[in-house]
PDB file of C-alpha atoms in Angstrom:
ATOM      1  CA  UNK A 879       2.040  15.567  14.637  1.00 81.00           C
ATOM      2  CA  UNK A 880       0.400  11.961  13.545  1.00 80.00           C
ATOM      3  CA  UNK A 881       3.066   9.424  11.794  1.00 94.00           C
ATOM      4  CA  UNK A 882       4.067   5.740  11.416  1.00 97.00           C
ATOM      5  CA  UNK A 883       7.355   5.684  12.232  1.00 97.00           C
ATOM      6  CA  UNK A 884      10.145   3.317  10.557  1.00 97.00           C
ATOM      7  CA  UNK A 885      13.757   2.601  11.920  1.00 97.00           C
ATOM      8  CA  UNK A 886      16.054   1.879  10.352  1.00 97.00           C
ATOM      9  CA  UNK A 887      14.881   3.680   6.681  1.00 97.00           C
ATOM     10  CA  UNK A 888      18.246   1.806   5.210  1.00 97.00           C
ATOM     11  CA  UNK A 889      20.056  -1.772   6.693  1.00 97.00           C
ATOM     12  CA  UNK A 890      22.550  -3.539   4.775  1.00 97.00           C
ATOM     13  CA  UNK A 891      23.054  -7.601   5.998  1.00 96.00           C
ATOM     14  CA  UNK A 892      24.368 -10.555   5.786  1.00 96.00           C
ATOM     15  CA  UNK A 893      22.994 -14.104   4.893  1.00 97.00           C
ATOM     16  CA  UNK A 894      21.610 -15.726   8.565  1.00 96.00           C
ATOM     17  CA  UNK A 895      22.148 -12.590  10.510  1.00 97.00           C
ATOM     18  CA  UNK A 896      18.801 -12.110  12.337  1.00 97.00           C
ATOM     19  CA  UNK A 897      17.480  -8.526  12.603  1.00 97.00           C
ATOM     20  CA  UNK A 898      14.517  -6.246  13.873  1.00 98.00           C
ATOM     21  CA  UNK A 899      13.503  -3.443  11.797  1.00 98.00           C
ATOM     22  CA  UNK A 900      11.027  -0.944  14.387  1.00 98.00           C
ATOM     23  CA  UNK A 901       7.368   0.253  13.608  1.00 98.00           C
ATOM     24  CA  UNK A 902       5.831   2.810  15.466  1.00 98.00           C
ATOM     25  CA  UNK A 903       2.468   5.147  14.519  1.00 97.00           C
ATOM     26  CA  UNK A 904       0.798   7.482  17.258  1.00 95.00           C
ATOM     27  CA  UNK A 905      -2.301   7.390  15.771  1.00 94.00           C
ATOM     28  CA  UNK A 906      -3.344   5.420  18.178  1.00 93.00           C
ATOM     29  CA  UNK A 907      -4.854   2.719  15.256  1.00 93.00           C
ATOM     30  CA  UNK A 908      -5.801  -1.447  16.076  1.00 91.00           C
ATOM     31  CA  UNK A 909      -4.322  -1.844  12.453  1.00 92.00           C
ATOM     32  CA  UNK A 910      -0.814  -2.248  11.341  1.00 94.00           C
ATOM     33  CA  UNK A 911       0.541  -4.279   8.788  1.00 95.00           C
ATOM     34  CA  UNK A 912       3.860  -4.638   6.836  1.00 97.00           C
ATOM     35  CA  UNK A 913       4.201  -4.848   3.122  1.00 97.00           C
ATOM     36  CA  UNK A 914       6.855  -5.300   1.027  1.00 97.00           C
ATOM     37  CA  UNK A 915       7.777  -3.548  -2.839  1.00 97.00           C
ATOM     38  CA  UNK A 916       9.350  -4.877  -5.792  1.00 95.00           C
ATOM     39  CA  UNK A 917      10.373  -3.969  -9.083  1.00 91.00           C
ATOM     40  CA  UNK A 918       7.122  -5.677 -10.797  1.00 89.00           C
ATOM     41  CA  UNK A 919       4.817  -7.012  -8.466  1.00 92.00           C
ATOM     42  CA  UNK A 920       3.181  -4.276  -6.217  1.00 92.00           C
ATOM     43  CA  UNK A 921       2.402  -4.378  -2.701  1.00 95.00           C
ATOM     44  CA  UNK A 922       2.329  -7.242  -1.560  1.00 94.00           C
ATOM     45  CA  UNK A 923       1.709  -7.740   2.133  1.00 93.00           C
ATOM     46  CA  UNK A 924       3.462  -9.942   4.362  1.00 96.00           C
ATOM     47  CA  UNK A 925       2.082  -9.245   8.187  1.00 95.00           C
ATOM     48  CA  UNK A 926      -0.999  -7.737   9.428  1.00 93.00           C
ATOM     49  CA  UNK A 927      -1.966  -6.933  12.945  1.00 93.00           C
ATOM     50  CA  UNK A 928      -6.308  -6.211  14.322  1.00 90.00           C
ATOM     51  CA  UNK A 929      -4.884  -5.396  17.640  1.00 90.00           C
ATOM     52  CA  UNK A 930      -2.386  -6.896  20.675  1.00 94.00           C
ATOM     53  CA  UNK A 931      -1.628  -9.671  20.411  1.00 95.00           C
ATOM     54  CA  UNK A 932      -3.352 -10.314  17.488  1.00 92.00           C
ATOM     55  CA  UNK A 933      -1.772 -11.580  14.372  1.00 95.00           C
ATOM     56  CA  UNK A 934      -2.094 -12.578  10.551  1.00 92.00           C
ATOM     57  CA  UNK A 935      -0.006 -13.774   7.638  1.00 93.00           C
ATOM     58  CA  UNK A 936      -0.623 -11.615   4.456  1.00 90.00           C
ATOM     59  CA  UNK A 937       0.658 -12.989   1.218  1.00 89.00           C
ATOM     60  CA  UNK A 938       4.144 -13.849   2.286  1.00 95.00           C
ATOM     61  CA  UNK A 939       4.496 -14.842   5.278  1.00 97.00           C
ATOM     62  CA  UNK A 940       7.661 -16.894   4.678  1.00 97.00           C
ATOM     63  CA  UNK A 941      11.028 -15.755   6.577  1.00 97.00           C
ATOM     64  CA  UNK A 942       9.129 -13.211   8.796  1.00 98.00           C
ATOM     65  CA  UNK A 943       8.035 -13.017  12.317  1.00 98.00           C
ATOM     66  CA  UNK A 944       5.982 -10.068  14.426  1.00 98.00           C
ATOM     67  CA  UNK A 945       5.009  -9.529  17.647  1.00 97.00           C
ATOM     68  CA  UNK A 946       2.268  -7.023  18.352  1.00 97.00           C
ATOM     69  CA  UNK A 947       2.551  -6.587  22.676  1.00 97.00           C
ATOM     70  CA  UNK A 948       1.176  -3.011  22.598  1.00 96.00           C
ATOM     71  CA  UNK A 949      -1.077  -1.246  20.583  1.00 96.00           C
ATOM     72  CA  UNK A 950       0.915   0.825  18.794  1.00 97.00           C
ATOM     73  CA  UNK A 951       4.415  -1.039  17.775  1.00 98.00           C
ATOM     74  CA  UNK A 952       4.455  -3.579  15.486  1.00 98.00           C
ATOM     75  CA  UNK A 953       8.179  -4.935  14.626  1.00 98.00           C
ATOM     76  CA  UNK A 954       8.989  -6.956  11.380  1.00 98.00           C
ATOM     77  CA  UNK A 955      11.580  -9.702  13.223  1.00 98.00           C
ATOM     78  CA  UNK A 956      13.919 -11.354   9.854  1.00 97.00           C
ATOM     79  CA  UNK A 957      14.879 -15.048  11.909  1.00 95.00           C
ATOM     80  CA  UNK A 958      17.250 -15.829   9.220  1.00 97.00           C
ATOM     81  CA  UNK A 959      17.923 -13.183   6.339  1.00 97.00           C
ATOM     82  CA  UNK A 960      18.372 -14.162   3.029  1.00 97.00           C
ATOM     83  CA  UNK A 961      19.470 -12.260  -0.352  1.00 97.00           C
ATOM     84  CA  UNK A 962      15.837 -12.550  -1.707  1.00 97.00           C
ATOM     85  CA  UNK A 963      14.379 -10.678   1.026  1.00 98.00           C
ATOM     86  CA  UNK A 964      16.006  -8.024  -0.611  1.00 98.00           C
ATOM     87  CA  UNK A 965      13.198  -5.256  -1.744  1.00 98.00           C
ATOM     88  CA  UNK A 966      11.538  -2.574  -0.145  1.00 98.00           C
ATOM     89  CA  UNK A 967       9.599  -2.632   3.638  1.00 98.00           C
ATOM     90  CA  UNK A 968       6.541  -0.917   4.628  1.00 98.00           C
ATOM     91  CA  UNK A 969       4.618  -0.701   7.703  1.00 98.00           C
ATOM     92  CA  UNK A 970       1.385   1.168   7.407  1.00 96.00           C
ATOM     93  CA  UNK A 971      -1.649   1.707   9.852  1.00 94.00           C
ATOM     94  CA  UNK A 972      -5.277   1.964  10.050  1.00 90.00           C
ATOM     95  CA  UNK A 973      -8.071   2.575  12.778  1.00 83.00           C
ATOM     96  CA  UNK A 974      -9.344  -1.458  13.058  1.00 67.00           C
ATOM     97  CA  UNK A 975     -12.908  -0.772  12.890  1.00 66.00           C
ATOM     98  CA  UNK A 976     -12.999   1.412   9.343  1.00 66.00           C
ATOM     99  CA  UNK A 977     -11.925  -0.944   7.292  1.00 70.00           C
ATOM    100  CA  UNK A 978     -12.032   2.102   4.551  1.00 72.00           C
ATOM    101  CA  UNK A 979     -10.396   3.722   6.304  1.00 81.00           C
ATOM    102  CA  UNK A 980      -7.147   5.316   4.606  1.00 86.00           C
ATOM    103  CA  UNK A 981      -3.842   2.858   5.352  1.00 91.00           C
ATOM    104  CA  UNK A 982      -0.811   5.257   6.728  1.00 94.00           C
ATOM    105  CA  UNK A 983       2.867   4.446   6.096  1.00 97.00           C
ATOM    106  CA  UNK A 984       5.245   5.121   6.972  1.00 97.00           C
ATOM    107  CA  UNK A 985       9.103   6.081   5.548  1.00 96.00           C
ATOM    108  CA  UNK A 986      10.375   2.506   4.090  1.00 97.00           C
ATOM    109  CA  UNK A 987      13.062   0.228   5.228  1.00 98.00           C
ATOM    110  CA  UNK A 988      15.518  -0.303   2.064  1.00 97.00           C
ATOM    111  CA  UNK A 989      17.145  -3.902   2.911  1.00 98.00           C
ATOM    112  CA  UNK A 990      20.039  -5.253   1.311  1.00 98.00           C
ATOM    113  CA  UNK A 991      20.985  -9.058   1.823  1.00 97.00           C
ATOM    114  CA  UNK A 992      24.032  -9.936   0.649  1.00 96.00           C
TER     115      UNK A 992
ATOM    116  CA  UNK B 460      -8.770 -13.756  -1.889  1.00 78.00           C
ATOM    117  CA  UNK B 461      -8.769 -10.779  -4.289  1.00 86.00           C
ATOM    118  CA  UNK B 462      -6.310 -10.320  -6.856  1.00 92.00           C
ATOM    119  CA  UNK B 463      -6.024  -7.105  -8.677  1.00 95.00           C
ATOM    120  CA  UNK B 464      -5.113  -6.548 -11.777  1.00 97.00           C
ATOM    121  CA  UNK B 465      -3.673  -2.975 -12.740  1.00 97.00           C
ATOM    122  CA  UNK B 466      -3.371  -1.178 -16.485  1.00 97.00           C
ATOM    123  CA  UNK B 467      -0.779   0.006 -17.854  1.00 97.00           C
ATOM    124  CA  UNK B 468       2.327  -0.001 -15.767  1.00 96.00           C
ATOM    125  CA  UNK B 469       3.996   2.259 -18.003  1.00 97.00           C
ATOM    126  CA  UNK B 470       2.506   5.737 -18.875  1.00 98.00           C
ATOM    127  CA  UNK B 471       4.178   8.077 -20.748  1.00 98.00           C
ATOM    128  CA  UNK B 472       1.988  12.365 -21.812  1.00 98.00           C
ATOM    129  CA  UNK B 473       2.689  15.078 -22.161  1.00 97.00           C
ATOM    130  CA  UNK B 474       2.171  18.155 -19.938  1.00 97.00           C
ATOM    131  CA  UNK B 475      -1.438  18.907 -20.084  1.00 97.00           C
ATOM    132  CA  UNK B 476      -3.085  15.644 -21.194  1.00 97.00           C
ATOM    133  CA  UNK B 477      -5.360  13.118 -19.565  1.00 98.00           C
ATOM    134  CA  UNK B 478      -4.183  10.054 -18.461  1.00 98.00           C
ATOM    135  CA  UNK B 479      -6.308   6.955 -17.048  1.00 98.00           C
ATOM    136  CA  UNK B 480      -5.357   3.554 -15.127  1.00 98.00           C
ATOM    137  CA  UNK B 481      -7.435   1.455 -14.811  1.00 98.00           C
ATOM    138  CA  UNK B 482      -7.282  -1.733 -12.788  1.00 98.00           C
ATOM    139  CA  UNK B 483     -10.091  -4.916 -12.526  1.00 98.00           C
ATOM    140  CA  UNK B 484     -11.031  -7.005  -9.571  1.00 96.00           C
ATOM    141  CA  UNK B 485     -11.569 -10.590  -8.874  1.00 94.00           C
ATOM    142  CA  UNK B 486     -13.900 -11.041  -6.166  1.00 91.00           C
ATOM    143  CA  UNK B 487     -17.562  -9.041  -6.832  1.00 90.00           C
ATOM    144  CA  UNK B 488     -17.771  -8.521  -2.681  1.00 87.00           C
ATOM    145  CA  UNK B 489     -15.258  -6.797  -2.975  1.00 89.00           C
ATOM    146  CA  UNK B 490     -17.148  -2.705  -2.107  1.00 88.00           C
ATOM    147  CA  UNK B 491     -14.177   0.004  -0.668  1.00 90.00           C
ATOM    148  CA  UNK B 492     -11.464   1.036  -3.642  1.00 94.00           C
ATOM    149  CA  UNK B 493      -8.758   3.460  -3.026  1.00 94.00           C
ATOM    150  CA  UNK B 494      -6.593   4.574  -5.280  1.00 97.00           C
ATOM    151  CA  UNK B 495      -2.005   5.566  -3.878  1.00 97.00           C
ATOM    152  CA  UNK B 496       0.610   7.968  -5.327  1.00 98.00           C
ATOM    153  CA  UNK B 497       3.881   7.113  -4.713  1.00 97.00           C
ATOM    154  CA  UNK B 498       6.721   9.755  -5.555  1.00 97.00           C
ATOM    155  CA  UNK B 499      10.061   8.405  -6.102  1.00 94.00           C
ATOM    156  CA  UNK B 500      11.554   7.556  -2.719  1.00 91.00           C
ATOM    157  CA  UNK B 501       8.899   8.177  -1.120  1.00 95.00           C
ATOM    158  CA  UNK B 502       5.445   6.176   0.886  1.00 96.00           C
ATOM    159  CA  UNK B 503       2.195   6.089  -0.926  1.00 97.00           C
ATOM    160  CA  UNK B 504      -0.289   8.335   0.171  1.00 96.00           C
ATOM    161  CA  UNK B 505      -3.984   7.854  -0.223  1.00 94.00           C
ATOM    162  CA  UNK B 506      -4.902   9.944  -2.999  1.00 96.00           C
ATOM    163  CA  UNK B 507      -8.868   9.238  -4.343  1.00 96.00           C
ATOM    164  CA  UNK B 508     -11.114   6.580  -2.674  1.00 93.00           C
ATOM    165  CA  UNK B 509     -14.355   4.884  -3.960  1.00 92.00           C
ATOM    166  CA  UNK B 510     -17.437   2.710  -2.336  1.00 87.00           C
ATOM    167  CA  UNK B 511     -19.369   0.375  -4.081  1.00 82.00           C
ATOM    168  CA  UNK B 512     -22.684   3.068  -3.480  1.00 81.00           C
ATOM    169  CA  UNK B 513     -21.059   4.872  -6.071  1.00 80.00           C
ATOM    170  CA  UNK B 514     -20.128   5.050  -9.329  1.00 89.00           C
ATOM    171  CA  UNK B 515     -18.147   8.473  -9.290  1.00 93.00           C
ATOM    172  CA  UNK B 516     -15.875  10.870  -7.231  1.00 93.00           C
ATOM    173  CA  UNK B 517     -13.673  13.401  -8.589  1.00 96.00           C
ATOM    174  CA  UNK B 518     -11.724  15.211  -6.353  1.00 94.00           C
ATOM    175  CA  UNK B 519     -10.449  18.653  -8.935  1.00 96.00           C
ATOM    176  CA  UNK B 520      -8.506  17.502 -11.645  1.00 97.00           C
ATOM    177  CA  UNK B 521      -7.885  13.393 -10.516  1.00 98.00           C
ATOM    178  CA  UNK B 522     -11.288  11.601 -10.660  1.00 97.00           C
ATOM    179  CA  UNK B 523     -12.018   7.124 -10.178  1.00 97.00           C
ATOM    180  CA  UNK B 524     -15.236   5.662 -12.521  1.00 96.00           C
ATOM    181  CA  UNK B 525     -16.818   1.874 -10.873  1.00 96.00           C
ATOM    182  CA  UNK B 526     -17.912  -0.737 -12.693  1.00 94.00           C
ATOM    183  CA  UNK B 527     -18.983  -2.561 -10.859  1.00 92.00           C
ATOM    184  CA  UNK B 528     -20.831  -4.752 -13.297  1.00 93.00           C
ATOM    185  CA  UNK B 529     -17.880  -5.639 -14.840  1.00 94.00           C
ATOM    186  CA  UNK B 530     -16.027  -5.397 -11.917  1.00 95.00           C
ATOM    187  CA  UNK B 531     -13.527  -2.032 -12.772  1.00 95.00           C
ATOM    188  CA  UNK B 532     -12.440   0.954 -11.938  1.00 97.00           C
ATOM    189  CA  UNK B 533     -10.310   3.497 -12.793  1.00 98.00           C
ATOM    190  CA  UNK B 534      -8.639   5.946 -12.513  1.00 98.00           C
ATOM    191  CA  UNK B 535      -8.662   9.212 -14.481  1.00 98.00           C
ATOM    192  CA  UNK B 536      -6.344  12.601 -14.378  1.00 98.00           C
ATOM    193  CA  UNK B 537      -6.827  15.504 -16.531  1.00 97.00           C
ATOM    194  CA  UNK B 538      -4.222  18.593 -17.225  1.00 97.00           C
ATOM    195  CA  UNK B 539      -1.082  17.302 -16.529  1.00 98.00           C
ATOM    196  CA  UNK B 540       1.790  18.065 -15.036  1.00 97.00           C
ATOM    197  CA  UNK B 541       5.429  17.153 -13.730  1.00 96.00           C
ATOM    198  CA  UNK B 542       4.613  16.557 -10.398  1.00 96.00           C
ATOM    199  CA  UNK B 543       1.829  14.277 -11.266  1.00 98.00           C
ATOM    200  CA  UNK B 544       5.529  11.890 -12.500  1.00 98.00           C
ATOM    201  CA  UNK B 545       4.694   8.976 -10.049  1.00 98.00           C
ATOM    202  CA  UNK B 546       4.134   5.578  -9.246  1.00 97.00           C
ATOM    203  CA  UNK B 547      -0.015   4.869  -8.652  1.00 98.00           C
ATOM    204  CA  UNK B 548      -1.708   1.539  -7.582  1.00 97.00           C
ATOM    205  CA  UNK B 549      -5.239   0.371  -6.840  1.00 97.00           C
ATOM    206  CA  UNK B 550      -6.554  -1.416  -4.487  1.00 95.00           C
ATOM    207  CA  UNK B 551      -9.309  -2.913  -3.294  1.00 92.00           C
ATOM    208  CA  UNK B 552     -11.208  -4.618  -0.498  1.00 86.00           C
ATOM    209  CA  UNK B 553     -14.158  -5.304   1.369  1.00 73.00           C
ATOM    210  CA  UNK B 554     -16.131  -6.043   4.814  1.00 63.00           C
ATOM    211  CA  UNK B 555     -15.346  -9.772   5.116  1.00 59.00           C
ATOM    212  CA  UNK B 556     -11.615  -8.709   4.148  1.00 61.00           C
ATOM    213  CA  UNK B 557      -9.033  -7.182   7.108  1.00 67.00           C
ATOM    214  CA  UNK B 558      -5.873  -6.175   4.228  1.00 77.00           C
ATOM    215  CA  UNK B 559      -6.451  -3.971   0.964  1.00 86.00           C
ATOM    216  CA  UNK B 560      -4.981  -6.227  -1.514  1.00 91.00           C
ATOM    217  CA  UNK B 561      -3.289  -3.456  -3.990  1.00 94.00           C
ATOM    218  CA  UNK B 562      -1.525  -3.635  -8.165  1.00 96.00           C
ATOM    219  CA  UNK B 563       1.554  -4.104  -9.342  1.00 96.00           C
ATOM    220  CA  UNK B 564       1.363  -0.652 -10.006  1.00 97.00           C
ATOM    221  CA  UNK B 565       1.690   2.061 -13.027  1.00 97.00           C
ATOM    222  CA  UNK B 566       4.148   4.764 -12.987  1.00 97.00           C
ATOM    223  CA  UNK B 567       2.991   7.525 -14.932  1.00 98.00           C
ATOM    224  CA  UNK B 568       5.946  10.291 -15.826  1.00 98.00           C
ATOM    225  CA  UNK B 569       4.299  13.486 -17.470  1.00 97.00           C
ATOM    226  CA  UNK B 570       6.358  16.004 -19.904  1.00 96.00           C
ATOM    227  CA  UNK B 571       7.174  18.931 -19.446  1.00 92.00           C
TER     228      UNK B 571
END
């Protein structure tokens, strides 16, 4: 089954403790992206990647890192999480050459930073 | 960059009524406009999209219209059902951007 898999689904952590949220897709998509969803603010893009070893900042990249060493994986790294990063995070992928192809979202990761 | 405004933020209708959600965008070069539906606790999923060379597109009870001159597009749902209750997001992009810009979402509640 074609899918985007995120782990973990839920994560509670403390301020300053480094964490990684994993994202993997099995559709051979070139393009992958991370969004955060907050009430009243919709979906805001954090980082995206057009292909292996190519990453770019989205609208809200501060406090986050990403890497794209393999086509299928696009982990989101919070080096020193803070409470304002408490949010619902979604990874998404699409065909890279077709900018108007559908985005496929993962099931989301709900992060709480205390 | 692109800016997408979406209205209303919440919309309550009775089952069987029609619902309309409107979006405006700022970049006249945008030419792809998808709509995503997010049910409670689930991920957003594409329900319909439209490209700038088309003024209207229908898929059963849902339709999207686009007015490029005014830079706005709308989602129309007819004969609403309780299972239409969800948050709906509009978005816009163009070939010059690698990203979709989303509106803030509309929570649609359909009461039986």
